[in-house]
Amino acid sequence: MIDRIVEPLLEWYKENHRILPWRESKNPYYIWISEIMLQQTRVEAVKPYFERFIHALPSIKDVAVCPEQQLMKLWEGLGYYNRVRNIQKAAVEVVEQYQGSLPKDYGQLKELPGIGNYTAGAVASIAYGIPVPAVDGNVLRVHARLTESYDDILKQSVKTKVEMEMQRIMPQEHPGEFNQALMELGAMVCVPNGMAKCESCPISHLCVAYEHQTVMELPVKKKKKERRREEKTVLVIKDGERAAIRRRPDKGLLAGLYELPNLNGHLGEEEVLKWLKRYQLLPLRIQALDGAKHIFSHVEWDMIGYVINVASLENEKERDMLFVDIKDIEKKYPVPAAFQAYASHINMRLGQEKYNKDRE
Ligand code: SF4
């Protein structure tokens, strides 16, 4: 039965696909970067990041030699910074081993850092016309409903099974269009959370969950472990022109990025003032700020904050804090979007808000 989805899906895709900047040229580099960005963010949100990244780094060679701080700045707001680090590692290998062009081989693509089955499949099929599957969350959802499968789609064994099935039905002509059609159907029609638009689905006549009215029950995703919750106290330390930032350690969450100084736990004013004494800063005024949350994949930050006006930030005694001109922080230092709620107190925008501002 599932073999019969190929024709109607391709027909539907021809008429209904969205125009996206990375799809227009079939450039493997563009497809690679966009697919990595799309693993964490919606299509609409990815567009400005993608355009800016490609404008700044028009080729894989440019990525390979890009200074780390600039690279992080280009990724700022997308999160999952290890992904861009892996992009650079892979770019270096591509330059050294493949003269700067992504290899036209599914197996070789998968050997590059940060490129798994899905991304390798997307690049190989869309850019090079190689008939291999590209199974992402959208495809897993469509497949589960189409076949009325109650398997847990978060399991690797289930993903492998779906990949094998997609490989079996993959059309030798237009494999890229077929993979994109499946993804697009999942993104636009067979959408999650009980909102599937089955009436406008081109393969509803083949869909078992639609026939049995079990669409709302599928796909099955067993709950992941609960996130760890961490309390933080974020400090916006500023004088008239400068504010304090510091570099995060080279390993761990948000490694190597810059942040507003912060302390573990929810601290009171007295404790914060005591901590500031170590830096010989002279607080003129301290004001508590609203709480904020930021959710990472495994950790959730539960933050409170203070804005502290100090006499002058020139007296730098400790090396782990930098006192930087506020205008320069936004321009030069990659600060993760986790600090958005507090960065706004130095008129600094991060992540999506920054793009909205840049585009105004
Ligand atoms: S009929 Fe509905 S549930 Fe089935 S594939 Fe189409 S949109 Fe998804």
CSV table of C-alpha atoms and ligand atoms in Angstrom, one decimal:
chain,number,residue,atom,x,y,z
A,1,MET,CA,0.0,0.0,0.0
A,2,ILE,CA,2.7,2.5,1.0
A,3,ASP,CA,4.3,2.3,-2.4
A,4,ARG,CA,1.2,4.0,-3.8
A,5,ILE,CA,1.9,7.3,-2.0
A,6,VAL,CA,4.8,8.2,-4.4
A,7,GLU,CA,2.9,9.5,-7.4
A,8,PRO,CA,0.2,11.5,-5.6
A,9,LEU,CA,2.8,13.0,-3.2
A,10,LEU,CA,5.1,14.1,-6.1
A,11,GLU,CA,2.1,15.6,-7.9
A,12,TRP,CA,1.0,17.5,-4.8
A,13,TYR,CA,4.5,18.7,-4.0
A,14,LYS,CA,4.9,20.2,-7.5
A,15,GLU,CA,1.9,22.4,-7.0
A,16,ASN,CA,2.1,23.2,-3.3
A,17,HIS,CA,5.6,23.5,-2.1
A,18,ARG,CA,6.9,26.7,-0.5
A,19,ILE,CA,9.6,28.8,-2.1
A,20,LEU,CA,12.5,28.6,0.3
A,21,PRO,CA,15.9,30.3,-0.3
A,22,TRP,CA,17.9,27.1,0.2
A,23,ARG,CA,15.8,25.0,-2.2
A,24,GLU,CA,16.1,27.3,-5.2
A,25,SER,CA,19.7,26.4,-6.3
A,26,LYS,CA,20.2,22.8,-5.2
A,27,ASN,CA,23.5,24.0,-3.8
A,28,PRO,CA,24.7,21.2,-1.4
A,29,TYR,CA,26.3,23.8,1.0
A,30,TYR,CA,23.0,25.7,1.3
A,31,ILE,CA,21.0,22.5,1.9
A,32,TRP,CA,23.4,21.4,4.5
A,33,ILE,CA,23.4,24.6,6.5
A,34,SER,CA,19.6,25.0,6.2
A,35,GLU,CA,18.9,21.5,7.3
A,36,ILE,CA,21.1,21.9,10.4
A,37,MET,CA,19.3,25.2,11.2
A,38,LEU,CA,15.9,23.6,10.7
A,39,GLN,CA,16.6,20.9,13.2
A,40,GLN,CA,16.0,23.4,15.9
A,41,THR,CA,13.9,26.2,14.5
A,42,ARG,CA,10.8,26.8,12.3
A,43,VAL,CA,11.2,27.5,8.6
A,44,GLU,CA,10.1,31.2,8.9
A,45,ALA,CA,12.5,31.8,11.8
A,46,VAL,CA,15.4,30.2,9.9
A,47,LYS,CA,15.2,32.3,6.8
A,48,PRO,CA,16.9,35.4,8.1
A,49,TYR,CA,19.6,33.4,9.9
A,50,PHE,CA,20.2,31.4,6.8
A,51,GLU,CA,20.5,34.5,4.6
A,52,ARG,CA,22.9,36.2,7.0
A,53,PHE,CA,25.1,33.1,7.4
A,54,ILE,CA,25.4,32.5,3.6
A,55,HIS,CA,26.0,36.2,3.0
A,56,ALA,CA,28.8,36.3,5.6
A,57,LEU,CA,30.3,32.9,4.6
A,58,PRO,CA,29.4,32.3,0.9
A,59,SER,CA,31.4,29.0,0.7
A,60,ILE,CA,32.5,26.0,2.7
A,61,LYS,CA,36.1,27.4,2.6
A,62,ASP,CA,34.9,30.5,4.3
A,63,VAL,CA,33.3,28.5,7.1
A,64,ALA,CA,36.5,26.5,7.5
A,65,VAL,CA,38.6,29.6,8.3
A,66,CYS,CA,36.0,31.7,10.1
A,67,PRO,CA,37.2,33.0,13.5
A,68,GLU,CA,35.2,31.3,16.3
A,69,GLN,CA,33.7,34.4,17.7
A,70,GLN,CA,32.3,35.5,14.4
A,71,LEU,CA,30.9,32.0,13.8
A,72,MET,CA,29.2,32.0,17.2
A,73,LYS,CA,27.8,35.5,16.5
A,74,LEU,CA,26.3,34.2,13.2
A,75,TRP,CA,24.6,31.4,15.1
A,76,GLU,CA,23.5,33.6,18.1
A,77,GLY,CA,19.9,33.0,18.9
A,78,LEU,CA,19.7,29.6,17.2
A,79,GLY,CA,20.9,27.7,20.2
A,80,TYR,CA,22.6,24.3,20.2
A,81,TYR,CA,26.0,25.9,19.5
A,82,ASN,CA,27.7,22.5,19.2
A,83,ARG,CA,26.0,22.2,15.9
A,84,VAL,CA,27.8,25.2,14.4
A,85,ARG,CA,31.1,24.0,15.9
A,86,ASN,CA,30.5,20.7,14.1
A,87,ILE,CA,29.7,22.5,10.9
A,88,GLN,CA,33.1,24.2,11.1
A,89,LYS,CA,34.9,20.8,11.9
A,90,ALA,CA,33.1,19.3,8.9
A,91,ALA,CA,34.0,22.3,6.7
A,92,VAL,CA,37.7,21.8,7.6
A,93,GLU,CA,37.5,18.2,6.6
A,94,VAL,CA,35.7,19.0,3.3
A,95,VAL,CA,38.4,21.5,2.4
A,96,GLU,CA,41.2,19.1,3.3
A,97,GLN,CA,39.7,15.9,1.8
A,98,TYR,CA,37.2,17.0,-0.9
A,99,GLN,CA,38.6,20.3,-2.3
A,100,GLY,CA,35.9,22.3,-0.6
A,101,SER,CA,32.8,20.6,-2.0
A,102,LEU,CA,30.6,18.2,-0.1
A,103,PRO,CA,31.2,14.6,-1.3
A,104,LYS,CA,28.6,13.1,-3.6
A,105,ASP,CA,28.4,10.0,-1.5
A,106,TYR,CA,25.8,9.2,1.2
A,107,GLY,CA,28.4,7.2,3.3
A,108,GLN,CA,31.1,9.8,3.1
A,109,LEU,CA,28.6,12.6,4.0
A,110,LYS,CA,27.7,10.6,7.1
A,111,GLU,CA,31.3,10.4,8.2
A,112,LEU,CA,31.5,14.2,8.5
A,113,PRO,CA,31.1,15.7,12.0
A,114,GLY,CA,27.5,16.6,12.9
A,115,ILE,CA,26.0,14.9,9.8
A,116,GLY,CA,23.7,12.0,10.5
A,117,ASN,CA,21.5,9.9,8.4
A,118,TYR,CA,18.9,12.6,8.0
A,119,THR,CA,21.2,15.5,6.9
A,120,ALA,CA,23.3,13.2,4.7
A,121,GLY,CA,20.0,11.9,3.1
A,122,ALA,CA,18.8,15.5,2.5
A,123,VAL,CA,22.0,16.7,0.9
A,124,ALA,CA,22.5,13.5,-1.2
A,125,SER,CA,19.0,13.3,-2.5
A,126,ILE,CA,18.2,17.0,-3.0
A,127,ALA,CA,21.5,18.3,-4.2
A,128,TYR,CA,22.9,15.2,-5.9
A,129,GLY,CA,19.8,13.2,-6.9
A,130,ILE,CA,21.0,10.1,-5.0
A,131,PRO,CA,18.0,7.9,-4.1
A,132,VAL,CA,18.4,7.7,-0.3
A,133,PRO,CA,15.8,8.6,2.4
A,134,ALA,CA,15.8,11.6,4.7
A,135,VAL,CA,13.7,10.7,7.7
A,136,ASP,CA,13.0,13.5,10.2
A,137,GLY,CA,10.2,14.0,12.7
A,138,ASN,CA,7.8,15.1,10.0
A,139,VAL,CA,8.4,11.9,8.0
A,140,LEU,CA,8.1,9.7,11.1
A,141,ARG,CA,4.8,11.3,12.0
A,142,VAL,CA,3.4,10.9,8.5
A,143,HIS,CA,4.6,7.3,8.4
A,144,ALA,CA,3.1,6.4,11.8
A,145,ARG,CA,-0.4,7.8,10.7
A,146,LEU,CA,-0.3,6.4,7.2
A,147,THR,CA,0.4,2.9,8.5
A,148,GLU,CA,-1.4,3.3,11.8
A,149,SER,CA,1.8,2.3,13.7
A,150,TYR,CA,1.8,2.6,17.4
A,151,ASP,CA,5.6,2.2,17.7
A,152,ASP,CA,7.4,4.8,19.7
A,153,ILE,CA,8.9,7.1,17.1
A,154,LEU,CA,11.6,8.4,19.5
A,155,LYS,CA,13.3,4.9,19.4
A,156,GLN,CA,16.2,4.6,17.0
A,157,SER,CA,15.0,1.1,16.0
A,158,VAL,CA,11.7,2.6,14.8
A,159,LYS,CA,13.5,5.3,12.9
A,160,THR,CA,15.8,2.7,11.2
A,161,LYS,CA,12.7,0.6,10.2
A,162,VAL,CA,11.1,3.7,8.6
A,163,GLU,CA,14.3,4.5,6.8
A,164,MET,CA,14.4,1.0,5.4
A,165,GLU,CA,10.8,1.3,4.2
A,166,MET,CA,11.4,4.7,2.6
A,167,GLN,CA,14.5,3.4,0.9
A,168,ARG,CA,12.4,0.5,-0.6
A,169,ILE,CA,9.8,2.8,-2.1
A,170,MET,CA,12.1,5.7,-3.0
A,171,PRO,CA,11.7,6.6,-6.7
A,172,GLN,CA,15.0,6.5,-8.6
A,173,GLU,CA,14.0,9.6,-10.4
A,174,HIS,CA,13.3,12.7,-8.3
A,175,PRO,CA,14.4,11.3,-4.9
A,176,GLY,CA,15.0,14.8,-3.6
A,177,GLU,CA,11.5,15.9,-4.5
A,178,PHE,CA,10.1,12.8,-2.9
A,179,ASN,CA,11.9,13.4,0.4
A,180,GLN,CA,10.9,17.0,0.4
A,181,ALA,CA,7.3,16.2,-0.4
A,182,LEU,CA,7.1,13.9,2.6
A,183,MET,CA,8.7,16.5,4.9
A,184,GLU,CA,6.5,19.3,3.4
A,185,LEU,CA,3.4,17.2,3.9
A,186,GLY,CA,4.4,16.7,7.6
A,187,ALA,CA,5.1,20.4,8.0
A,188,MET,CA,2.0,21.8,6.2
A,189,VAL,CA,-0.8,19.1,6.2
A,190,CYS,CA,-0.1,16.2,8.5
A,191,VAL,CA,0.8,18.5,11.3
A,192,PRO,CA,1.3,17.5,15.0
A,193,ASN,CA,-0.9,18.0,18.0
A,194,GLY,CA,-4.2,16.8,16.5
A,195,MET,CA,-4.3,19.5,13.9
A,196,ALA,CA,-3.9,17.3,10.8
A,197,LYS,CA,-5.7,18.7,7.7
A,198,CYS,CA,-6.7,15.3,6.4
A,199,GLU,CA,-9.4,16.8,4.1
A,200,SER,CA,-6.7,18.5,2.0
A,201,CYS,CA,-4.2,15.6,2.2
A,202,PRO,CA,-3.2,14.1,-1.2
A,203,ILE,CA,-2.8,10.6,0.3
A,204,SER,CA,-5.8,10.4,2.6
A,205,HIS,CA,-7.2,7.6,0.5
A,206,LEU,CA,-4.2,5.5,1.5
A,207,CYS,CA,-4.0,6.5,5.1
A,208,VAL,CA,-5.0,3.8,7.6
A,209,ALA,CA,-5.2,6.2,10.6
A,210,TYR,CA,-7.6,8.5,8.7
A,211,GLU,CA,-9.8,5.5,7.7
A,212,HIS,CA,-9.9,4.2,11.3
A,213,GLN,CA,-10.1,7.7,12.8
A,214,THR,CA,-7.1,7.2,15.0
A,215,VAL,CA,-5.1,10.2,13.7
A,216,MET,CA,-5.4,12.0,17.1
A,217,GLU,CA,-3.7,9.0,18.8
A,218,LEU,CA,-0.6,9.1,16.6
A,219,PRO,CA,2.3,9.2,16.5
A,220,VAL,CA,3.3,7.6,19.9
A,221,LYS,CA,6.2,9.4,21.6
A,222,LYS,CA,7.1,8.1,25.0
A,223,LYS,CA,8.0,10.9,27.4
A,224,LYS,CA,11.7,11.8,27.8
A,225,LYS,CA,13.3,12.2,31.2
A,226,GLU,CA,12.3,15.4,33.0
A,227,ARG,CA,14.6,18.4,32.6
A,228,ARG,CA,16.9,19.3,35.4
A,229,ARG,CA,15.9,22.7,36.9
A,230,GLU,CA,18.7,25.1,37.9
A,231,GLU,CA,18.2,28.4,39.8
A,232,LYS,CA,20.3,31.4,38.7
A,233,THR,CA,20.7,35.0,39.7
A,234,VAL,CA,21.6,37.1,36.7
A,235,LEU,CA,23.3,40.4,37.2
A,236,VAL,CA,23.1,43.4,34.9
A,237,ILE,CA,26.1,45.4,36.1
A,238,LYS,CA,26.5,48.7,34.3
A,239,ASP,CA,27.7,52.3,34.5
A,240,GLY,CA,26.6,54.9,32.0
A,241,GLU,CA,28.3,53.3,29.0
A,242,ARG,CA,29.7,49.9,29.8
A,243,ALA,CA,28.3,46.7,31.1
A,244,ALA,CA,29.9,43.6,32.6
A,245,ILE,CA,30.0,40.3,30.6
A,246,ARG,CA,32.1,37.2,30.9
A,247,ARG,CA,33.2,34.3,28.8
A,248,ARG,CA,31.7,30.9,29.6
A,249,PRO,CA,34.0,27.9,30.1
A,250,ASP,CA,35.2,26.1,27.0
A,251,LYS,CA,33.3,22.9,27.9
A,252,GLY,CA,29.7,22.3,28.7
A,253,LEU,CA,26.4,24.2,28.0
A,254,LEU,CA,26.9,27.3,25.8
A,255,ALA,CA,30.6,26.7,25.9
A,256,GLY,CA,32.8,29.7,24.9
A,257,LEU,CA,29.9,32.1,24.5
A,258,TYR,CA,29.6,35.3,26.5
A,259,GLU,CA,27.0,35.9,29.3
A,260,LEU,CA,25.8,38.4,31.8
A,261,PRO,CA,27.5,37.5,35.1
A,262,ASN,CA,25.3,35.1,37.1
A,263,LEU,CA,25.4,33.1,40.3
A,264,ASN,CA,23.9,29.8,41.2
A,265,GLY,CA,20.8,29.9,43.3
A,266,HIS,CA,18.3,32.7,43.9
A,267,LEU,CA,20.2,35.2,45.9
A,268,GLY,CA,19.0,38.2,47.9
A,269,GLU,CA,20.2,41.8,47.6
A,270,GLU,CA,22.6,41.5,50.5
A,271,GLU,CA,24.3,38.4,49.1
A,272,VAL,CA,24.7,40.0,45.7
A,273,LEU,CA,26.2,43.1,47.2
A,274,LYS,CA,28.7,41.0,49.1
A,275,TRP,CA,29.7,39.2,45.9
A,276,LEU,CA,30.2,42.5,44.2
A,277,LYS,CA,32.6,43.6,46.9
A,278,ARG,CA,35.1,41.1,45.6
A,279,TYR,CA,35.4,43.0,42.4
A,280,GLN,CA,35.8,46.3,44.2
A,281,LEU,CA,32.8,47.7,42.4
A,282,LEU,CA,30.8,50.5,44.0
A,283,PRO,CA,27.1,49.9,43.7
A,284,LEU,CA,25.0,53.1,43.5
A,285,ARG,CA,21.7,51.4,43.1
A,286,ILE,CA,20.4,47.8,43.0
A,287,GLN,CA,17.0,46.9,41.7
A,288,ALA,CA,15.3,43.5,41.6
A,289,LEU,CA,14.0,42.4,38.1
A,290,ASP,CA,11.2,40.0,37.2
A,291,GLY,CA,11.9,36.3,37.0
A,292,ALA,CA,12.5,34.6,33.7
A,293,LYS,CA,12.8,31.0,32.4
A,294,HIS,CA,14.9,29.5,29.6
A,295,ILE,CA,14.5,26.0,28.5
A,296,PHE,CA,17.4,24.0,27.0
A,297,SER,CA,17.0,20.4,25.9
A,298,HIS,CA,18.0,18.8,29.2
A,299,VAL,CA,18.1,21.8,31.6
A,300,GLU,CA,15.7,24.6,32.5
A,301,TRP,CA,17.0,27.8,34.0
A,302,ASP,CA,14.8,29.5,36.5
A,303,MET,CA,16.3,33.0,36.8
A,304,ILE,CA,15.9,36.0,38.9
A,305,GLY,CA,17.9,39.1,38.3
A,306,TYR,CA,19.2,42.5,39.5
A,307,VAL,CA,20.2,45.6,37.7
A,308,ILE,CA,23.1,47.2,39.5
A,309,ASN,CA,24.3,50.7,38.6
A,310,VAL,CA,27.9,51.2,39.7
A,311,ALA,CA,30.0,54.3,39.8
A,312,SER,CA,32.5,53.2,37.1
A,313,LEU,CA,33.4,50.0,35.4
A,314,GLU,CA,37.0,51.1,34.7
A,315,ASN,CA,38.4,49.5,37.8
A,316,GLU,CA,38.8,46.1,36.5
A,317,LYS,CA,40.5,44.0,39.1
A,318,GLU,CA,39.4,40.5,38.2
A,319,ARG,CA,40.1,38.9,34.8
A,320,ASP,CA,36.9,36.8,34.5
A,321,MET,CA,34.7,39.8,33.9
A,322,LEU,CA,35.0,42.1,30.9
A,323,PHE,CA,33.6,45.7,31.0
A,324,VAL,CA,32.6,46.4,27.5
A,325,ASP,CA,30.9,49.3,25.7
A,326,ILE,CA,27.2,48.4,25.6
A,327,LYS,CA,27.1,49.1,21.8
A,328,ASP,CA,30.0,46.7,21.2
A,329,ILE,CA,28.4,43.8,23.2
A,330,GLU,CA,25.6,43.5,20.7
A,331,LYS,CA,27.9,43.8,17.7
A,332,LYS,CA,30.9,41.7,18.7
A,333,TYR,CA,30.1,39.3,21.5
A,334,PRO,CA,28.0,36.2,21.0
A,335,VAL,CA,25.5,36.1,23.9
A,336,PRO,CA,22.9,33.3,24.0
A,337,ALA,CA,19.2,34.1,23.9
A,338,ALA,CA,18.8,32.6,27.3
A,339,PHE,CA,19.8,36.1,28.7
A,340,GLN,CA,17.3,38.0,26.6
A,341,ALA,CA,15.0,39.0,29.5
A,342,TYR,CA,17.9,40.7,31.3
A,343,ALA,CA,19.9,41.9,28.3
A,344,SER,CA,17.1,44.2,27.4
A,345,HIS,CA,18.0,46.3,30.5
A,346,ILE,CA,21.1,47.4,28.6
A,347,ASN,CA,19.1,47.8,25.4
A,348,MET,CA,20.6,44.7,23.9
A,349,ARG,CA,18.5,42.4,21.8
A,350,LEU,CA,19.4,38.7,21.2
A,351,GLY,CA,18.1,35.9,19.0
A,352,GLN,CA,14.8,36.4,17.3
A,353,GLU,CA,14.2,39.8,18.8
A,354,LYS,CA,17.5,41.0,17.3
A,355,TYR,CA,16.5,40.0,13.8
A,356,ASN,CA,13.1,41.6,14.2
A,357,LYS,CA,14.9,44.8,15.1
A,358,ASP,CA,17.5,44.6,12.3
A,359,ARG,CA,14.7,44.1,9.8
A,360,GLU,CA,12.6,47.1,11.0
B,1,SF4,S1,-4.8,11.6,5.9
B,1,SF4,FE1,-4.4,12.9,7.6
B,1,SF4,S2,-3.3,11.6,9.0
B,1,SF4,FE2,-3.2,10.6,7.0
B,1,SF4,S3,-1.3,11.3,6.1
B,1,SF4,FE3,-2.9,12.7,5.4
B,1,SF4,S4,-2.9,14.4,6.9
B,1,SF4,FE4,-1.7,12.7,7.8
